[in-house]
Tab-separated table of C-alpha atoms in Angstrom:
chain	number	residue	atom	x	y	z
A	173	MET	CA	31.584	-44.782	-67.658
A	174	ILE	CA	32.962	-42.754	-64.661
A	175	ALA	CA	30.834	-39.885	-65.412
A	176	SER	CA	28.133	-42.569	-64.570
A	177	TYR	CA	29.871	-42.583	-60.820
A	178	ILE	CA	29.884	-38.396	-60.737
A	179	PRO	CA	26.127	-38.534	-58.608
A	180	MET	CA	27.424	-40.563	-56.047
A	181	PHE	CA	30.085	-38.634	-54.779
A	182	LEU	CA	26.938	-35.516	-54.910
A	183	ILE	CA	25.541	-38.058	-52.716
A	184	ILE	CA	29.015	-38.161	-50.594
A	185	ALA	CA	29.405	-34.597	-50.410
A	186	VAL	CA	26.167	-34.188	-49.292
A	187	GLY	CA	26.965	-37.062	-46.360
A	188	ILE	CA	30.826	-35.256	-45.428
A	189	LEU	CA	28.760	-31.754	-45.545
A	190	LEU	CA	25.825	-33.486	-42.738
A	191	ALA	CA	28.506	-34.675	-41.110
A	192	THR	CA	30.233	-31.447	-40.594
A	193	VAL	CA	27.594	-29.546	-39.978
A	194	PHE	CA	27.236	-32.443	-36.879
A	195	PHE	CA	30.823	-31.772	-35.655
A	196	LEU	CA	30.326	-28.238	-36.106
A	197	GLY	CA	27.298	-27.671	-34.169
A	198	SER	CA	28.980	-29.881	-31.381
A	199	THR	CA	31.829	-27.885	-31.047
A	200	PHE	CA	29.993	-24.928	-30.812
A	201	LEU	CA	26.620	-26.025	-29.063
A	202	GLY	CA	28.393	-28.392	-26.724
A	203	PRO	CA	29.887	-28.268	-23.513
A	204	LYS	CA	33.390	-27.854	-22.394
A	205	GLN	CA	33.106	-29.171	-18.962
A	206	ALA	CA	36.454	-29.749	-17.281
A	207	LYS	CA	37.002	-33.277	-16.538
A	208	GLY	CA	38.195	-35.651	-13.306
A	209	ALA	CA	40.360	-38.801	-13.950
A	210	GLU	CA	37.440	-40.944	-14.393
A	211	HIS	CA	35.821	-39.185	-17.258
A	212	ASN	CA	36.661	-41.096	-20.149
A	213	THR	CA	36.984	-44.234	-18.347
A	214	PRO	CA	35.056	-47.147	-20.870
A	215	TYR	CA	30.923	-47.088	-19.775
A	216	GLU	CA	30.572	-49.963	-18.264
A	217	SER	CA	26.895	-49.563	-15.770
A	218	GLY	CA	28.732	-47.698	-13.531
A	219	SER	CA	31.303	-50.259	-11.948
A	220	GLU	CA	34.777	-50.544	-12.347
A	221	SER	CA	36.691	-50.759	-15.507
A	222	SER	CA	37.990	-53.920	-15.178
A	223	GLY	CA	40.823	-55.877	-17.149
A	224	GLY	CA	41.237	-55.340	-20.741
A	225	ARG	CA	40.053	-54.111	-23.777
A	226	HIS	CA	40.650	-56.882	-25.864
A	227	VAL	CA	38.022	-60.020	-24.412
A	228	ARG	CA	38.784	-63.598	-26.092
A	229	LEU	CA	36.045	-63.557	-28.734
A	230	SER	CA	34.895	-67.206	-29.038
A	231	VAL	CA	35.719	-69.491	-32.464
A	232	LYS	CA	32.255	-69.048	-33.393
A	233	PHE	CA	33.016	-65.393	-34.738
A	234	TYR	CA	36.443	-66.513	-37.211
A	235	LEU	CA	33.993	-69.518	-38.032
A	236	THR	CA	31.200	-67.391	-39.384
A	237	ALA	CA	33.745	-65.772	-40.982
A	238	ILE	CA	35.759	-68.473	-43.032
A	239	LEU	CA	32.344	-69.446	-44.206
A	240	PHE	CA	30.845	-65.910	-45.110
A	241	VAL	CA	34.130	-65.840	-47.607
A	242	VAL	CA	33.084	-69.660	-49.150
A	243	PHE	CA	29.348	-68.974	-49.752
A	244	ASP	CA	29.884	-65.402	-50.718
A	245	ILE	CA	32.294	-66.436	-53.351
A	246	GLU	CA	29.893	-67.620	-54.844
A	247	ALA	CA	28.213	-64.191	-56.568
A	248	VAL	CA	31.582	-63.678	-57.515
A	249	PHE	CA	29.996	-66.715	-59.906
A	250	LEU	CA	26.628	-66.484	-60.122
A	251	TYR	CA	25.701	-63.124	-61.104
A	252	PRO	CA	27.431	-63.166	-64.303
A	253	TRP	CA	25.653	-66.158	-64.779
A	254	GLY	CA	22.683	-65.250	-63.930
A	255	ILE	CA	22.760	-62.461	-66.818
A	256	LYS	CA	24.117	-65.070	-69.492
A	257	PHE	CA	23.039	-68.100	-68.830
A	258	ARG	CA	20.293	-67.864	-71.210
A	259	SER	CA	22.182	-67.768	-73.772
A	260	PHE	CA	24.576	-70.790	-72.573
A	261	GLY	CA	20.945	-73.164	-72.606
A	262	TRP	CA	20.758	-76.801	-71.064
A	263	LEU	CA	24.315	-76.517	-70.371
A	264	GLY	CA	25.278	-74.029	-68.627
A	265	LEU	CA	22.092	-74.793	-66.317
A	266	VAL	CA	23.459	-78.330	-65.635
A	267	GLU	CA	27.190	-76.451	-64.958
A	268	MET	CA	25.834	-74.032	-63.059
A	269	LEU	CA	23.926	-77.319	-60.701
A	270	GLY	CA	27.621	-78.641	-61.093
A	271	PHE	CA	28.124	-75.280	-58.810
A	272	LEU	CA	25.904	-75.313	-56.875
A	273	GLY	CA	25.828	-78.794	-56.005
A	274	VAL	CA	29.276	-78.566	-54.657
A	275	LEU	CA	28.343	-75.258	-53.081
A	276	VAL	CA	25.390	-77.466	-51.116
A	277	ILE	CA	27.440	-80.596	-50.523
A	278	GLY	CA	30.076	-77.699	-48.741
A	279	LEU	CA	27.175	-76.463	-47.090
A	280	VAL	CA	25.894	-80.188	-45.318
A	281	TYR	CA	29.330	-80.708	-44.269
A	282	CYS	CA	29.485	-77.493	-42.082
A	283	TRP	CA	26.032	-78.248	-40.954
A	284	LYS	CA	26.873	-82.130	-40.031
A	285	LYS	CA	30.228	-81.096	-38.462
A	286	GLY	CA	28.295	-78.393	-36.055
A	287	ALA	CA	30.078	-75.921	-37.633
A	288	LEU	CA	26.275	-74.178	-37.893
A	289	GLU	CA	25.176	-74.772	-34.342
A	290	TRP	CA	25.748	-71.744	-31.764
A	291	GLU	CA	24.303	-72.973	-28.629
A	292	THR	CA	27.330	-73.480	-26.145
B	81	MET	CA	27.065	-33.564	-70.652
B	82	ASN	CA	23.402	-32.854	-70.187
B	83	GLY	CA	23.374	-36.226	-68.333
B	84	LEU	CA	26.140	-35.349	-66.571
B	85	VAL	CA	23.982	-33.079	-64.887
B	86	HIS	CA	21.312	-34.698	-65.076
B	87	GLY	CA	22.478	-37.250	-62.526
B	88	ALA	CA	24.152	-34.856	-60.231
B	89	VAL	CA	22.184	-32.980	-59.651
B	90	TYR	CA	19.581	-35.847	-58.566
B	91	GLY	CA	22.582	-37.858	-56.417
B	92	GLY	CA	22.333	-34.680	-54.703
B	93	VAL	CA	18.266	-33.388	-54.166
B	94	ILE	CA	17.594	-37.307	-53.358
B	95	ALA	CA	19.880	-37.637	-50.519
B	96	SER	CA	19.125	-34.052	-49.258
B	97	VAL	CA	15.074	-35.423	-49.750
B	98	LEU	CA	16.774	-39.001	-48.059
B	99	LEU	CA	18.010	-37.112	-45.030
B	100	THR	CA	14.873	-35.010	-44.079
B	101	THR	CA	12.372	-38.221	-45.597
B	102	ILE	CA	13.972	-39.598	-42.020
B	103	ALA	CA	13.747	-36.605	-39.946
B	104	PHE	CA	9.454	-37.309	-40.744
B	105	GLY	CA	10.099	-41.196	-41.070
B	106	ILE	CA	11.402	-41.159	-36.684
B	107	TRP	CA	8.572	-38.807	-36.336
B	108	PHE	CA	5.995	-40.939	-38.050
B	109	GLU	CA	7.143	-44.414	-35.844
B	110	ARG	CA	7.429	-42.482	-33.150
B	111	LYS	CA	3.508	-41.439	-33.236
B	112	PHE	CA	2.719	-45.140	-34.422
B	113	ALA	CA	4.694	-47.154	-31.802
B	114	GLY	CA	2.377	-45.112	-30.004
B	115	ARG	CA	0.006	-45.482	-31.661
B	116	MET	CA	0.128	-49.355	-31.172
B	117	GLN	CA	0.793	-49.128	-27.558
B	118	SER	CA	-2.347	-46.885	-26.615
B	119	ARG	CA	-0.361	-43.508	-25.909
B	120	LEU	CA	-0.505	-40.272	-28.140
B	121	GLY	CA	3.304	-40.304	-29.488
B	122	PRO	CA	5.618	-37.094	-29.722
B	123	THR	CA	2.425	-34.518	-29.909
B	124	ILE	CA	4.409	-31.219	-28.519
B	125	VAL	CA	7.173	-29.741	-30.948
B	126	GLY	CA	5.291	-28.045	-33.637
B	127	PRO	CA	1.827	-29.682	-35.036
B	128	PHE	CA	1.405	-32.820	-34.047
B	129	GLY	CA	5.071	-32.851	-33.087
B	130	LEU	CA	6.252	-32.837	-36.446
B	131	LEU	CA	9.325	-31.462	-35.291
B	132	GLN	CA	9.908	-33.793	-32.966
B	133	SER	CA	13.277	-34.648	-34.477
B	134	VAL	CA	14.915	-31.359	-35.552
B	135	ALA	CA	14.380	-30.917	-31.172
B	136	ASP	CA	16.388	-34.066	-31.350
B	137	VAL	CA	18.995	-33.838	-33.484
B	138	VAL	CA	19.520	-30.272	-31.753
B	139	LYS	CA	19.108	-31.548	-28.529
B	140	LEU	CA	22.092	-33.977	-29.575
B	141	LEU	CA	24.132	-31.613	-31.454
B	142	GLN	CA	23.970	-30.112	-27.751
B	143	LYS	CA	25.732	-32.628	-25.348
B	144	GLU	CA	29.154	-33.603	-24.613
B	145	ASP	CA	31.580	-35.247	-26.610
B	146	ILE	CA	32.903	-37.949	-24.917
B	147	VAL	CA	35.685	-39.943	-26.031
B	148	PRO	CA	37.312	-42.881	-24.115
B	149	ARG	CA	40.199	-42.630	-22.808
B	150	ASP	CA	43.236	-44.981	-24.902
B	151	ALA	CA	40.555	-45.044	-27.886
B	152	ASP	CA	41.890	-45.163	-31.261
B	153	ARG	CA	40.271	-41.581	-32.101
B	154	PRO	CA	40.491	-41.075	-35.915
B	155	LEU	CA	38.934	-45.074	-36.731
B	156	PHE	CA	36.463	-43.785	-34.275
B	157	ASP	CA	35.725	-40.390	-35.873
B	158	LEU	CA	35.517	-41.464	-39.150
B	159	ALA	CA	33.161	-44.376	-38.237
B	160	PRO	CA	30.125	-42.875	-38.019
B	161	VAL	CA	31.243	-40.771	-41.175
B	162	LEU	CA	31.632	-44.165	-42.980
B	163	ALA	CA	28.464	-45.253	-41.746
B	164	ALA	CA	26.427	-42.233	-43.073
B	165	LEU	CA	27.743	-41.897	-45.995
B	166	PHE	CA	27.572	-46.024	-47.372
B	167	SER	CA	24.066	-46.011	-45.935
B	168	LEU	CA	23.294	-42.892	-48.213
B	169	GLY	CA	25.482	-43.967	-51.256
B	170	VAL	CA	23.009	-47.247	-52.626
B	171	ALA	CA	20.538	-45.033	-52.544
B	172	ALA	CA	22.227	-43.670	-56.229
B	173	VAL	CA	20.748	-46.102	-58.242
B	174	VAL	CA	17.486	-46.293	-56.825
B	175	PRO	CA	15.391	-45.224	-59.780
B	176	PHE	CA	12.567	-43.935	-58.210
B	177	SER	CA	10.522	-42.740	-61.408
B	178	PRO	CA	11.452	-44.025	-64.944
B	179	THR	CA	13.781	-40.394	-65.092
B	180	ILE	CA	14.298	-39.841	-61.754
B	181	ILE	CA	17.562	-42.205	-61.093
B	182	ALA	CA	21.061	-40.432	-59.876
B	183	SER	CA	22.863	-43.133	-61.958
B	184	ASP	CA	21.453	-45.551	-64.045
B	185	LEU	CA	24.696	-48.007	-63.245
B	186	ASP	CA	24.528	-51.347	-65.675
B	187	VAL	CA	25.746	-53.289	-63.171
B	188	GLY	CA	22.935	-50.912	-60.070
B	189	VAL	CA	22.347	-54.861	-58.420
B	190	LEU	CA	26.532	-55.314	-58.269
B	191	TYR	CA	26.446	-51.497	-56.935
B	192	ILE	CA	23.694	-52.033	-54.628
B	193	LEU	CA	25.604	-55.656	-52.433
B	194	ALA	CA	28.972	-54.243	-52.626
B	195	VAL	CA	28.081	-51.277	-50.840
B	196	GLY	CA	25.637	-52.191	-49.088
B	197	GLY	CA	27.912	-55.131	-47.916
B	198	LEU	CA	30.698	-51.913	-46.610
B	199	MET	CA	28.192	-51.163	-43.795
B	200	VAL	CA	30.035	-53.681	-41.750
B	201	ILE	CA	33.296	-51.707	-41.847
B	202	PRO	CA	31.764	-48.705	-39.873
B	203	THR	CA	30.145	-51.213	-37.053
B	204	PHE	CA	33.338	-52.964	-36.995
B	205	MET	CA	35.971	-49.932	-36.840
B	206	ALA	CA	33.473	-48.915	-33.747
B	207	GLY	CA	33.510	-51.574	-31.848
B	208	TRP	CA	37.417	-51.696	-32.469
B	209	ALA	CA	38.252	-48.455	-31.442
B	210	SER	CA	35.547	-48.019	-28.709
B	211	ASN	CA	38.417	-49.666	-26.218
B	212	ASN	CA	35.183	-50.509	-24.575
B	213	LYS	CA	33.839	-54.669	-24.859
B	214	PHE	CA	30.266	-54.766	-25.050
B	215	ALA	CA	31.473	-52.295	-28.169
B	216	LEU	CA	34.021	-55.599	-28.777
B	217	ILE	CA	31.398	-57.671	-28.282
B	218	GLY	CA	28.421	-55.622	-29.630
B	219	GLY	CA	30.353	-55.066	-33.112
B	220	MET	CA	31.321	-59.126	-33.750
B	221	ARG	CA	27.730	-59.766	-33.112
B	222	ALA	CA	27.119	-57.275	-35.979
B	223	ILE	CA	30.034	-58.101	-38.179
B	224	ALA	CA	29.133	-61.654	-37.873
B	225	GLN	CA	25.086	-61.454	-38.126
B	226	SER	CA	26.087	-59.140	-41.853
B	227	VAL	CA	28.088	-61.374	-42.939
B	228	SER	CA	25.776	-64.305	-42.263
B	229	TYR	CA	22.402	-62.556	-43.658
B	230	GLY	CA	25.253	-61.135	-46.395
B	231	VAL	CA	24.724	-64.874	-48.362
B	232	PRO	CA	20.947	-64.980	-48.280
B	233	LEU	CA	20.672	-61.189	-49.400
B	234	VAL	CA	22.898	-62.050	-52.075
B	235	LEU	CA	20.618	-65.371	-53.124
B	236	ALA	CA	17.443	-63.919	-53.008
B	237	VAL	CA	18.457	-60.543	-55.158
B	238	LEU	CA	19.749	-62.781	-57.784
B	239	VAL	CA	16.118	-64.314	-58.429
B	240	PRO	CA	15.239	-61.361	-59.731
B	241	VAL	CA	18.328	-60.443	-62.014
B	242	ILE	CA	18.003	-63.726	-63.289
B	243	LEU	CA	14.394	-64.127	-64.252
B	244	SER	CA	14.413	-60.044	-65.807
B	245	GLY	CA	18.130	-60.250	-67.200
B	246	THR	CA	19.908	-58.128	-66.560
B	247	LEU	CA	21.767	-56.199	-63.554
B	248	SER	CA	20.506	-53.156	-64.307
B	249	VAL	CA	17.773	-51.459	-61.287
B	250	SER	CA	16.302	-49.694	-63.544
B	251	GLY	CA	15.572	-52.343	-66.575
B	252	ILE	CA	14.152	-54.938	-63.602
B	253	VAL	CA	12.279	-52.748	-62.420
B	254	THR	CA	10.712	-51.784	-66.767
B	255	TYR	CA	11.074	-56.072	-67.581
B	256	GLN	CA	7.902	-55.816	-64.035
B	257	ALA	CA	6.792	-52.717	-66.079
B	258	ASN	CA	6.105	-54.808	-68.681
B	259	HIS	CA	5.224	-57.871	-67.630
B	260	HIS	CA	4.439	-58.474	-64.537
B	261	TRP	CA	5.773	-57.507	-60.341
B	262	PHE	CA	8.622	-60.364	-60.115
B	263	LEU	CA	5.898	-61.209	-56.316
B	264	THR	CA	3.046	-61.532	-58.031
B	265	TRP	CA	4.324	-63.510	-60.826
B	266	PRO	CA	6.134	-65.961	-60.481
B	267	VAL	CA	4.614	-66.406	-57.848
B	268	PHE	CA	6.134	-69.623	-55.365
B	269	ILE	CA	9.893	-67.686	-56.364
B	270	GLY	CA	8.699	-64.212	-56.029
B	271	VAL	CA	7.495	-64.374	-52.928
B	272	PRO	CA	9.549	-66.656	-50.898
B	273	ALA	CA	12.209	-64.203	-52.515
B	274	PHE	CA	11.170	-60.972	-51.519
B	275	ALA	CA	10.183	-62.415	-48.191
B	276	ILE	CA	14.229	-63.943	-47.699
B	277	TYR	CA	16.083	-59.889	-48.536
B	278	TYR	CA	13.368	-58.376	-46.378
B	279	MET	CA	14.874	-60.572	-43.102
B	280	ALA	CA	18.042	-60.369	-44.672
B	281	MET	CA	17.453	-56.406	-44.771
B	282	LEU	CA	15.919	-56.035	-40.929
B	283	ALA	CA	19.220	-58.268	-40.271
B	284	GLU	CA	21.597	-56.205	-42.208
B	285	SER	CA	19.860	-52.996	-41.043
B	286	ASN	CA	19.860	-54.380	-37.158
B	287	ARG	CA	16.026	-54.415	-36.856
B	288	ILE	CA	14.042	-56.258	-34.010
B	289	PRO	CA	13.685	-59.291	-34.574
B	290	PHE	CA	17.268	-59.271	-35.289
B	291	ASP	CA	18.932	-56.448	-32.988
B	292	ILE	CA	21.357	-58.585	-31.347
B	293	PRO	CA	25.019	-56.430	-31.852
B	294	GLU	CA	22.614	-54.440	-29.778
B	295	ALA	CA	20.956	-55.530	-26.867
B	296	GLU	CA	20.375	-53.146	-23.811
B	297	SER	CA	19.914	-55.791	-21.645
B	298	GLU	CA	23.319	-57.501	-22.170
B	299	LEU	CA	25.024	-55.759	-24.216
B	300	VAL	CA	24.328	-51.949	-23.033
B	301	ALA	CA	23.712	-49.938	-26.515
B	302	GLY	CA	26.387	-52.379	-28.753
B	303	VAL	CA	28.639	-50.947	-30.920
B	304	THR	CA	27.581	-47.203	-29.951
B	305	THR	CA	27.669	-47.815	-26.232
B	306	GLU	CA	30.781	-44.658	-26.647
B	307	TYR	CA	29.416	-42.541	-28.260
B	308	THR	CA	27.098	-39.753	-27.820
B	309	GLY	CA	26.159	-35.725	-29.696
B	310	ALA	CA	26.596	-36.015	-33.242
B	311	LYS	CA	28.573	-38.698	-33.360
B	312	PHE	CA	25.333	-41.257	-32.479
B	313	THR	CA	23.216	-38.935	-34.503
B	314	LEU	CA	24.874	-39.512	-37.506
B	315	PHE	CA	25.313	-43.524	-36.147
B	316	TYR	CA	20.885	-43.406	-35.493
B	317	MET	CA	20.772	-41.363	-39.196
B	318	ALA	CA	22.340	-43.637	-40.853
B	319	GLU	CA	20.655	-46.790	-39.668
B	320	TYR	CA	16.968	-45.261	-40.600
B	321	VAL	CA	18.613	-44.132	-44.097
B	322	HIS	CA	20.013	-48.180	-44.568
B	323	THR	CA	16.617	-48.928	-43.452
B	324	LEU	CA	14.466	-46.644	-45.712
B	325	VAL	CA	16.443	-47.845	-49.071
B	326	GLY	CA	16.241	-51.175	-48.344
B	327	SER	CA	12.850	-50.609	-48.293
B	328	ALA	CA	13.108	-48.976	-51.762
B	329	VAL	CA	15.772	-51.514	-53.122
B	330	GLY	CA	13.449	-54.564	-51.884
B	331	ALA	CA	10.539	-52.025	-53.927
B	332	ALA	CA	12.256	-51.724	-57.226
B	333	LEU	CA	13.347	-55.082	-56.774
B	334	PHE	CA	10.147	-57.215	-56.168
B	335	LEU	CA	7.740	-55.080	-56.003
B	336	GLY	CA	7.322	-53.826	-59.786
B	337	GLY	CA	9.355	-50.215	-58.525
B	338	TRP	CA	7.334	-47.144	-60.168
B	339	ASP	CA	5.252	-48.857	-61.899
B	340	GLY	CA	1.763	-49.121	-61.334
B	341	PRO	CA	-1.776	-47.649	-62.611
B	342	PHE	CA	-3.528	-44.089	-62.292
B	343	ALA	CA	-0.748	-41.964	-60.574
B	344	PRO	CA	3.092	-41.276	-61.946
B	345	GLY	CA	5.859	-43.757	-60.860
B	346	LEU	CA	7.122	-41.087	-58.080
B	347	HIS	CA	4.119	-41.648	-56.297
B	348	TRP	CA	4.135	-45.258	-56.507
B	349	MET	CA	7.816	-46.082	-55.477
B	350	VAL	CA	7.427	-44.043	-53.294
B	351	LEU	CA	4.308	-45.260	-51.502
B	352	LYS	CA	6.013	-48.561	-51.811
B	353	THR	CA	9.140	-48.118	-49.970
B	354	LEU	CA	6.651	-46.332	-47.302
B	355	VAL	CA	5.096	-49.263	-46.869
B	356	LEU	CA	7.897	-51.313	-46.796
B	357	PHE	CA	9.381	-49.003	-44.210
B	358	THR	CA	6.139	-48.990	-42.213
B	359	VAL	CA	6.347	-52.463	-42.173
B	360	VAL	CA	9.342	-52.849	-40.602
B	361	TYR	CA	8.022	-49.826	-37.744
B	362	TRP	CA	5.460	-52.592	-37.502
B	363	VAL	CA	7.301	-55.419	-36.834
B	364	ARG	CA	9.742	-53.658	-34.453
B	365	TRP	CA	7.315	-53.264	-32.247
B	366	SER	CA	5.615	-56.075	-32.327
B	367	LEU	CA	8.224	-59.112	-32.221
B	368	LEU	CA	10.575	-59.665	-29.430
B	369	ARG	CA	14.441	-59.955	-29.865
B	370	LEU	CA	15.877	-63.580	-31.160
B	371	ARG	CA	19.097	-65.628	-30.005
B	372	SER	CA	21.580	-65.078	-30.831
B	373	ASP	CA	22.353	-68.729	-32.138
B	374	GLN	CA	18.568	-69.059	-33.238
B	375	LEU	CA	19.306	-66.098	-35.327
B	376	MET	CA	22.111	-67.650	-37.060
B	377	VAL	CA	20.105	-71.397	-37.241
B	378	LEU	CA	17.748	-69.498	-39.557
B	379	CYS	CA	20.752	-68.037	-41.822
B	380	TRP	CA	22.589	-70.661	-42.328
B	381	LYS	CA	19.436	-73.699	-42.221
B	382	TRP	CA	16.584	-72.218	-43.167
B	383	LEU	CA	17.095	-69.294	-45.385
B	384	THR	CA	20.246	-69.945	-46.820
B	385	PRO	CA	19.154	-73.866	-48.621
B	386	ILE	CA	16.113	-72.464	-49.925
B	387	GLY	CA	17.590	-69.098	-51.346
B	388	VAL	CA	19.837	-71.740	-53.367
B	389	LEU	CA	17.112	-73.770	-54.605
B	390	LEU	CA	15.023	-70.110	-55.513
B	391	VAL	CA	17.644	-69.113	-57.611
B	392	LEU	CA	18.089	-72.789	-59.527
B	393	GLY	CA	14.017	-72.079	-59.517
B	394	ALA	CA	14.411	-68.929	-61.261
B	395	ALA	CA	16.775	-70.199	-64.079
B	396	ALA	CA	14.637	-73.657	-64.629
B	397	TRP	CA	11.877	-70.900	-65.119
B	398	VAL	CA	13.631	-68.411	-67.423
B	399	GLN	CA	14.843	-71.917	-69.203
B	400	PHE	CA	11.741	-74.325	-69.507
B	401	VAL	CA	8.457	-72.321	-68.622
B	402	PRO	CA	7.207	-70.850	-72.337
B	403	GLY	CA	7.168	-67.098	-71.575
B	404	GLY	CA	8.957	-67.823	-68.392
B	405	PHE	CA	11.695	-65.274	-70.795
B	406	GLN	CA	10.698	-62.765	-73.157
């Protein structure tokens, strides 16, 4: 079983090789200048950096993360069902209909509550 | 043991060929974009400007490697490497012909979704580690977009899995070769599922019209704002690899992969992949950027409910239509 994952390691090795070549190339080819005090300040379109980096983010991002967790868990149930439901016949289809029904009700609830609105 | 060596060799070869293809893919996109805008595109470096990407890489490597003050150094350095690794990693289970496949996993589709989903992590690392407001906001937007579009993506990919009854990518292609491409039959399920997959793929790889995470006019360059030289090159390549591999997966799951008349399988797979890849850039140079809220509305209010309907439709098709599943 584990043997079928060996090609992935080969691909990862190619990726690491590429990254190493790029990093080394950059080290040897890149300029090394004397750096002034302002050289490494965060880029803010030329104006001086103001405030901390930890800007306040909209709560929508957290809401999206929660929605994602809720709706992506379905994949865990849907994929095994998707392969095997033939052997369950009618029952399998009806049960999944119920599961997806609950999920859709959840989506409609989020929709009505305004969780899907991004206009400010 | 033989199969192991075979797979390992193909793994290395496929990754190398992909990276080479990307160099010419970038050249092709620039030529294509040039023609669309009544320009010539690159013409100077090499015949027809073919070596433009090589020149660009050398130029980028000559740039100074700037690390912003107070950056989280390990994460800042690791993010572009991980982006390159994850985008290449998906290619391991894509069958380019009945025999040219690095690893014919039984759970290939799950592997694609899992490794493809990991792309969120380098984006977040880069956004967080850069110590830059634009990078952080761009990173958060990119994550919100990627995870949101992950939902319709998962539903769209489930459709070929249900129709063929297997999670193996080569199994899905074999089923299509024996019966019909999922795009062509059942057409009322296959076409919308493919459309959702394609849109989600564009969103996952941050392509126009879904490139809000790096909207230049408001966010400078999103997560790549502070990246220069080699690290920027890696991010840039990872983006193209992501698009190319996404096209290959789409070709395998919906367009019959290596199935086709007259020519060997590899030709068909490469042709289909390149057609999908070209359409990405056709779209890119034709459309405008969506707004952030439009993007989320499209994902949650349209693609996700339609995706649920398609999954049920596919299941009903298999269950009730005679000959739906052989």
